[in-house]
Coordinates of N, CA and C in Angstrom, one line a residue:
M1363 N 63.5 12.6 5.4 CA 63.6 11.8 4.2 C 62.9 12.5 3.1
R1364 N 63.6 12.7 2.0 CA 63.1 13.5 0.9 C 62.9 12.5 -0.3
I1365 N 61.7 12.7 -0.9 CA 61.4 11.8 -2.1 C 61.6 12.7 -3.3
S1366 N 62.3 12.1 -4.3 CA 62.5 12.8 -5.6 C 61.3 12.9 -6.4
N1367 N 61.3 13.7 -7.4 CA 60.1 13.8 -8.3 C 59.8 12.5 -9.0
N1368 N 60.9 11.8 -9.4 CA 60.7 10.4 -10.0 C 60.1 9.5 -9.0
G1369 N 60.5 9.6 -7.7 CA 59.9 8.8 -6.7 C 58.4 9.0 -6.4
R1370 N 58.1 10.3 -6.5 CA 56.7 10.7 -6.3 C 55.8 10.2 -7.5
R1371 N 56.4 10.3 -8.7 CA 55.6 9.8 -9.8 C 55.5 8.3 -9.7
S1372 N 56.5 7.6 -9.3 CA 56.4 6.2 -9.2 C 55.3 5.8 -8.1
L1373 N 55.4 6.5 -7.0 CA 54.4 6.3 -6.0 C 53.0 6.6 -6.4
A1374 N 52.8 7.7 -7.1 CA 51.5 8.1 -7.6 C 51.0 7.0 -8.6
A1375 N 51.9 6.6 -9.5 CA 51.5 5.5 -10.5 C 51.1 4.2 -9.8
A1376 N 51.8 3.9 -8.7 CA 51.5 2.6 -8.0 C 50.2 2.8 -7.3
V1377 N 49.9 3.9 -6.7 CA 48.6 4.1 -6.0 C 47.4 4.1 -7.1
C1378 N 47.6 4.7 -8.2 CA 46.6 4.7 -9.3 C 46.4 3.3 -9.8
A1379 N 47.4 2.5 -10.0 CA 47.3 1.1 -10.5 C 46.5 0.3 -9.4
A1380 N 46.9 0.5 -8.2 CA 46.2 -0.3 -7.1 C 44.7 0.1 -7.1
A1381 N 44.4 1.4 -7.3 CA 43.0 1.9 -7.2 C 42.2 1.3 -8.4
L1382 N 42.9 1.2 -9.6 CA 42.2 0.7 -10.8 C 42.0 -0.8 -10.6
L1383 N 42.9 -1.5 -10.0 CA 42.7 -3.0 -9.8 C 41.5 -3.2 -8.8
W1384 N 41.5 -2.4 -7.8 CA 40.4 -2.5 -6.8 C 39.1 -2.2 -7.4
V1385 N 39.0 -1.1 -8.2 CA 37.7 -0.7 -8.8 C 37.3 -1.8 -9.8
S1386 N 38.2 -2.4 -10.6 CA 37.8 -3.4 -11.5 C 37.4 -4.7 -10.9
S1387 N 37.9 -4.9 -9.6 CA 37.5 -6.1 -8.9 C 36.1 -6.1 -8.3
V1388 N 35.6 -4.9 -8.1 CA 34.3 -4.7 -7.6 C 33.3 -4.7 -8.8
A1389 N 32.5 -5.7 -8.9 CA 31.6 -5.9 -10.0 C 30.4 -4.9 -9.9
A1390 N 30.1 -4.2 -11.0 CA 29.0 -3.3 -11.0 C 27.7 -4.2 -11.0
A1391 N 26.7 -3.7 -10.4 CA 25.4 -4.4 -10.5 C 24.9 -4.5 -11.9
E1392 N 24.4 -5.6 -12.2 CA 23.8 -5.9 -13.6 C 22.5 -6.6 -13.3
Y1393 N 21.4 -5.9 -13.6 CA 20.1 -6.4 -13.2 C 19.4 -7.2 -14.4
V1394 N 18.8 -8.3 -14.1 CA 18.1 -9.1 -15.1 C 16.7 -9.4 -14.5
D1395 N 15.8 -9.9 -15.4 CA 14.5 -10.3 -14.9 C 14.7 -11.5 -14.0
A1396 N 14.0 -11.5 -12.9 CA 14.1 -12.6 -11.9 C 13.9 -14.0 -12.5
A1397 N 12.9 -14.1 -13.4 CA 12.6 -15.4 -14.0 C 13.8 -15.9 -14.8
S1398 N 14.6 -15.1 -15.4 CA 15.7 -15.6 -16.2 C 16.9 -15.8 -15.3
H1399 N 16.9 -15.3 -14.1 CA 18.0 -15.5 -13.1 C 17.9 -16.9 -12.5
L1400 N 16.7 -17.4 -12.3 CA 16.5 -18.7 -11.6 C 17.1 -19.8 -12.4
S1401 N 17.7 -20.8 -11.7 CA 18.4 -21.8 -12.5 C 17.9 -23.2 -12.2
S1402 N 17.5 -23.5 -11.0 CA 17.0 -24.9 -10.7 C 15.6 -25.0 -11.1
E1403 N 15.2 -26.3 -11.3 CA 13.8 -26.5 -11.7 C 12.8 -26.2 -10.5
A1404 N 13.3 -26.4 -9.3 CA 12.5 -26.1 -8.1 C 12.3 -24.5 -8.0
E1405 N 13.3 -23.7 -8.3 CA 13.1 -22.3 -8.2 C 12.2 -21.8 -9.3
I1406 N 12.3 -22.3 -10.5 CA 11.5 -22.0 -11.6 C 10.0 -22.3 -11.4
K1407 N 9.8 -23.5 -10.9 CA 8.5 -24.0 -10.5 C 7.9 -23.0 -9.4
A1408 N 8.7 -22.7 -8.4 CA 8.3 -21.8 -7.3 C 7.9 -20.4 -7.9
W1409 N 8.7 -19.9 -8.8 CA 8.4 -18.6 -9.4 C 7.1 -18.6 -10.1
Y1410 N 6.8 -19.5 -11.0 CA 5.5 -19.6 -11.7 C 4.4 -19.9 -10.8
G1411 N 4.6 -20.7 -9.8 CA 3.6 -21.0 -8.8 C 3.2 -19.7 -8.0
L1412 N 4.2 -18.9 -7.7 CA 4.0 -17.6 -7.1 C 3.1 -16.7 -8.0
Q1413 N 3.5 -16.6 -9.3 CA 2.7 -15.8 -10.2 C 1.2 -16.2 -10.2
H1414 N 1.0 -17.5 -10.3 CA -0.4 -18.1 -10.3 C -1.1 -17.7 -9.0
G1415 N -0.4 -18.0 -7.9 CA -1.0 -17.7 -6.5 C -1.4 -16.3 -6.3
L1416 N -0.5 -15.4 -6.8 CA -0.8 -13.9 -6.6 C -2.0 -13.6 -7.4
R1417 N -2.1 -14.0 -8.7 CA -3.3 -13.7 -9.5 C -4.6 -14.3 -8.9
E1418 N -4.5 -15.5 -8.4 CA -5.7 -16.1 -7.7 C -6.1 -15.3 -6.5
N1419 N -5.1 -15.0 -5.6 CA -5.4 -14.3 -4.4 C -6.0 -12.9 -4.7
F1420 N -5.5 -12.2 -5.7 CA -6.1 -10.9 -6.0 C -7.5 -11.1 -6.5
D1421 N -7.7 -12.0 -7.4 CA -9.1 -12.3 -7.9 C -10.1 -12.5 -6.8
E1422 N -9.6 -13.2 -5.8 CA -10.5 -13.6 -4.7 C -11.0 -12.4 -3.9
I1423 N -10.1 -11.3 -3.8 CA -10.5 -10.2 -3.0 C -10.9 -9.0 -3.8
C1424 N -10.7 -9.0 -5.0 CA -10.9 -7.8 -5.9 C -12.2 -7.1 -5.7
G1425 N -13.3 -7.9 -5.8 CA -14.6 -7.4 -5.7 C -15.0 -6.7 -4.4
D1426 N -14.4 -7.2 -3.3 CA -14.7 -6.6 -2.0 C -13.7 -5.5 -1.6
T1427 N -12.7 -5.2 -2.3 CA -11.7 -4.3 -1.9 C -11.4 -3.3 -3.0
F1428 N -10.5 -3.6 -3.9 CA -9.9 -2.7 -4.9 C -10.8 -2.5 -6.1
C1429 N -11.7 -3.4 -6.4 CA -12.5 -3.4 -7.6 C -13.9 -2.8 -7.4
E1430 N -13.9 -1.7 -6.6 CA -15.2 -1.0 -6.4 C -15.0 0.4 -7.1
G1431 N -16.1 1.0 -7.4 CA -16.0 2.4 -7.9 C -15.9 2.3 -9.5
D1432 N -15.2 3.3 -10.0 CA -15.1 3.5 -11.5 C -14.5 2.3 -12.2
Y1433 N -13.5 1.6 -11.5 CA -12.8 0.5 -12.2 C -13.1 -0.8 -11.4
S1434 N -14.2 -1.4 -11.9 CA -14.6 -2.7 -11.2 C -14.0 -3.9 -11.8
N1435 N -13.2 -3.7 -12.9 CA -12.6 -4.9 -13.6 C -11.1 -4.9 -13.6
I1436 N -10.5 -4.5 -12.5 CA -9.0 -4.5 -12.4 C -8.5 -5.9 -12.6
Q1437 N -7.5 -6.0 -13.5 CA -6.9 -7.3 -13.8 C -5.4 -7.2 -13.4
S1438 N -4.9 -8.3 -12.8 CA -3.5 -8.4 -12.6 C -2.8 -8.8 -13.9
L1439 N -1.9 -8.0 -14.3 CA -1.1 -8.3 -15.6 C 0.1 -9.1 -15.3
R1440 N 1.0 -8.7 -14.4 CA 2.2 -9.4 -14.2 C 2.8 -8.9 -12.9
F1441 N 3.5 -9.8 -12.2 CA 4.4 -9.5 -11.1 C 5.8 -9.7 -11.6
R1442 N 6.6 -8.7 -11.5 CA 7.9 -8.8 -12.2 C 8.9 -8.2 -11.3
C1443 N 10.1 -8.9 -11.2 CA 11.2 -8.4 -10.3 C 12.5 -8.3 -11.1
S1444 N 13.3 -7.4 -10.7 CA 14.7 -7.3 -11.2 C 15.6 -7.9 -10.1
V1445 N 16.7 -8.6 -10.6 CA 17.6 -9.2 -9.6 C 19.0 -8.9 -10.1
D1446 N 19.9 -8.7 -9.2 CA 21.3 -8.5 -9.6 C 21.8 -9.9 -10.0
R1447 N 22.3 -10.0 -11.2 CA 22.6 -11.4 -11.7 C 23.8 -12.0 -11.0
F1448 N 24.6 -11.1 -10.4 CA 25.8 -11.6 -9.7 C 25.5 -12.0 -8.2
S1449 N 24.7 -11.2 -7.5 CA 24.5 -11.4 -6.1 C 23.2 -12.1 -5.8
G1450 N 22.2 -12.0 -6.7 CA 20.9 -12.6 -6.4 C 20.0 -11.6 -5.6
V1451 N 20.5 -10.4 -5.3 CA 19.7 -9.4 -4.5 C 18.7 -8.8 -5.5
L1452 N 17.5 -8.7 -5.0 CA 16.4 -8.0 -5.8 C 16.7 -6.5 -5.9
G1453 N 16.4 -6.0 -7.0 CA 16.5 -4.5 -7.2 C 15.1 -3.9 -6.9
Q1454 N 14.1 -4.5 -7.5 CA 12.7 -4.0 -7.3 C 11.8 -5.0 -7.9
C1455 N 10.6 -5.0 -7.2 CA 9.5 -5.8 -7.8 C 8.3 -4.9 -8.0
L1456 N 7.7 -5.0 -9.2 CA 6.4 -4.3 -9.5 C 5.3 -5.3 -9.8
W1457 N 4.2 -4.9 -9.4 CA 3.0 -5.7 -9.8 C 2.2 -4.8 -10.6
L1458 N 1.9 -5.2 -11.8 CA 1.2 -4.3 -12.8 C -0.2 -4.8 -13.0
F1459 N -1.1 -3.7 -13.0 CA -2.6 -3.9 -13.1 C -3.1 -3.0 -14.2
A1460 N -4.3 -3.4 -14.7 CA -5.0 -2.5 -15.7 C -6.5 -2.7 -15.5
A1461 N -7.2 -1.7 -15.9 CA -8.7 -1.7 -15.8 C -9.3 -0.7 -16.9
S1462 N -10.5 -0.9 -17.0 CA -11.2 0.1 -18.0 C -12.6 0.4 -17.4
N1463 N -13.2 1.4 -17.9 CA -14.6 1.8 -17.5 C -15.2 2.2 -18.9
E1464 N -16.3 1.5 -19.2 CA -17.0 1.8 -20.5 C -18.4 2.3 -20.2
S1465 N -18.8 3.1 -21.2 CA -20.2 3.6 -21.1 C -20.7 3.6 -22.6
V1466 N -22.1 3.5 -22.7 CA -22.7 3.5 -24.0 C -23.5 4.8 -24.1
D1467 N -23.3 5.6 -25.2 CA -24.0 6.8 -25.4 C -25.4 6.3 -26.0
P1468 N -26.5 6.6 -25.2 CA -27.9 6.1 -25.7 C -28.3 6.8 -27.0
A1469 N -27.8 7.9 -27.3 CA -28.3 8.6 -28.6 C -27.6 8.0 -29.8
T1470 N -26.3 7.6 -29.7 CA -25.6 7.2 -30.8 C -25.2 5.7 -30.8
G1471 N -25.2 5.1 -29.6 CA -24.8 3.7 -29.6 C -23.4 3.5 -29.5
K1472 N -22.6 4.6 -29.5 CA -21.1 4.5 -29.4 C -20.7 4.1 -28.0
V1473 N -19.7 3.3 -27.9 CA -19.1 2.9 -26.6 C -17.9 3.7 -26.4
A1474 N -17.9 4.4 -25.2 CA -16.7 5.1 -24.8 C -16.0 4.3 -23.7
A1475 N -14.7 4.4 -23.7 CA -13.9 3.6 -22.7 C -12.8 4.5 -22.2
R1476 N -12.6 4.4 -20.9 CA -11.5 5.0 -20.2 C -10.6 3.9 -19.6
F1477 N -9.3 4.1 -19.7 CA -8.4 3.0 -19.3 C -7.5 3.6 -18.1
Q1478 N -7.1 2.7 -17.3 CA -6.2 3.0 -16.1 C -5.3 1.9 -15.9
H1479 N -4.1 2.2 -15.5 CA -3.1 1.2 -15.2 C -2.4 1.6 -13.9
W1480 N -1.8 0.6 -13.2 CA -1.1 0.9 -12.0 C 0.2 0.1 -12.0
R1481 N 1.2 0.7 -11.4 CA 2.5 0.0 -11.2 C 2.8 0.0 -9.7
C1482 N 2.5 -1.1 -9.1 CA 2.5 -1.2 -7.6 C 3.9 -1.7 -7.2
R1483 N 4.6 -0.9 -6.5 CA 6.0 -1.3 -6.1 C 5.8 -2.1 -4.8
S1484 N 6.5 -3.3 -4.8 CA 6.4 -4.2 -3.6 C 7.3 -3.6 -2.5
P1485 N 6.9 -3.7 -1.3 CA 7.6 -3.2 -0.1 C 8.7 -4.1 0.3
L1486 N 9.8 -4.2 -0.5 CA 10.9 -5.1 -0.1 C 11.9 -4.5 0.8
A1487 N 12.5 -5.2 1.6 CA 13.6 -4.8 2.5 C 14.9 -4.7 1.6
P1488 N 15.7 -3.7 1.8 CA 17.0 -3.7 1.1 C 17.8 -5.0 1.3
G1489 N 18.4 -5.5 0.3 CA 19.2 -6.7 0.4 C 18.5 -8.0 0.3
T1490 N 17.2 -8.0 0.1 CA 16.4 -9.2 0.0 C 16.8 -10.0 -1.3
N1491 N 17.1 -11.2 -1.1 CA 17.5 -12.0 -2.4 C 16.2 -12.8 -2.9
V1492 N 16.3 -13.2 -4.1 CA 15.2 -13.8 -4.8 C 14.8 -15.2 -4.1
Q1493 N 15.8 -15.9 -3.6 CA 15.5 -17.2 -2.9 C 14.7 -16.9 -1.6
A1494 N 15.1 -15.9 -0.9 CA 14.3 -15.5 0.4 C 12.9 -15.1 0.0
L1495 N 12.7 -14.4 -1.1 CA 11.4 -14.0 -1.5 C 10.5 -15.2 -1.8
L1496 N 11.1 -16.1 -2.6 CA 10.4 -17.3 -3.0 C 10.0 -18.1 -1.8
G1497 N 10.9 -18.2 -0.8 CA 10.6 -19.0 0.4 C 9.5 -18.4 1.2
A1498 N 9.6 -17.1 1.3 CA 8.6 -16.4 2.2 C 7.2 -16.4 1.5
L1499 N 7.1 -16.4 0.2 CA 5.8 -16.3 -0.5 C 5.3 -17.7 -1.0
A1500 N 6.0 -18.8 -0.6 CA 5.6 -20.1 -0.9 C 4.3 -20.4 -0.2
G1501 N 3.4 -21.1 -0.8 CA 2.1 -21.5 -0.2 C 1.0 -20.9 -1.0
E1502 N -0.2 -21.2 -0.5 CA -1.5 -20.9 -1.2 C -1.9 -19.4 -1.1
R1503 N -1.3 -18.6 -0.1 CA -1.8 -17.2 0.1 C -0.5 -16.3 0.0
P1504 N 0.2 -16.2 -1.1 CA 1.4 -15.4 -1.1 C 1.1 -13.9 -0.9
L1505 N -0.2 -13.5 -1.3 CA -0.5 -12.1 -1.2 C -0.4 -11.6 0.3
Y1506 N -0.6 -12.5 1.2 CA -0.7 -12.0 2.6 C 0.6 -12.4 3.4
A1507 N 1.5 -13.1 2.8 CA 2.7 -13.6 3.5 C 3.6 -12.4 3.8
V1508 N 4.2 -12.4 5.0 CA 5.1 -11.3 5.4 C 6.4 -11.4 4.5
L1509 N 6.8 -10.3 3.9 CA 8.0 -10.2 3.1 C 9.2 -10.3 4.0
P1510 N 10.3 -10.9 3.6 CA 11.5 -11.0 4.4 C 12.0 -9.6 4.8
G1511 N 12.4 -9.5 6.1 CA 12.9 -8.3 6.7 C 12.0 -7.2 6.9
T1512 N 10.7 -7.4 6.7 CA 9.7 -6.4 6.9 C 8.6 -6.9 7.7
G1513 N 7.6 -6.1 8.1 CA 6.4 -6.5 8.7 C 5.2 -6.4 7.7
R1514 N 5.6 -6.3 6.5 CA 4.6 -6.0 5.4 C 4.4 -7.1 4.5
S1515 N 3.3 -7.1 3.8 CA 3.0 -8.1 2.7 C 2.8 -7.4 1.4
L1516 N 2.6 -8.2 0.4 CA 2.3 -7.6 -0.9 C 1.0 -6.9 -0.9
Y1517 N 0.0 -7.5 -0.1 CA -1.3 -6.8 0.0 C -1.1 -5.4 0.6
D1518 N -0.2 -5.2 1.6 CA 0.0 -3.9 2.1 C 0.5 -2.9 1.0
G1519 N 1.3 -3.5 0.1 CA 1.8 -2.6 -1.0 C 0.7 -2.2 -2.0
L1520 N -0.3 -3.1 -2.1 CA -1.4 -2.8 -3.0 C -2.3 -1.7 -2.4
V1521 N -2.5 -1.8 -1.1 CA -3.3 -0.8 -0.4 C -2.7 0.6 -0.6
D1522 N -1.4 0.7 -0.6 CA -0.7 1.9 -0.9 C -0.8 2.4 -2.3
C1523 N -1.1 1.5 -3.2 CA -1.1 1.7 -4.7 C -2.4 1.9 -5.4
L1524 N -3.3 0.9 -5.2 CA -4.5 0.8 -5.9 C -5.6 1.7 -5.3

């Protein structure tokens, strides 16, 4: 069976049209801040409770662990996650910290300050969705809770970072 040039062109056009339809039907990821992705009152309350719990858990252990040495005043600034707005799958979570070290020059009275910041990436399993994260980290000690699909906690991520 022989296909004419017009037939080949028609077949090629049909294949291209089908490919374009398929590509347009597959939504590209579009990431947003996790806090803006949450819709129910319970999810929003859980998110802000998580923020508060992480800050408290970090403050409880800081002096005995990470806040020794040059930077004894490390402060938790924010725990922030990106989420695919279509699927709810997390892209990345970062926990941001800052600290300073000050000294006084005895001869001049001038105060010198050095600043440091850290962007600690959370050890999330690929495909983790925001609801699973909220469920796993619910409670009074989210810093130590095992993250979904991993054997690790946010504390483990801090050990790798700070």
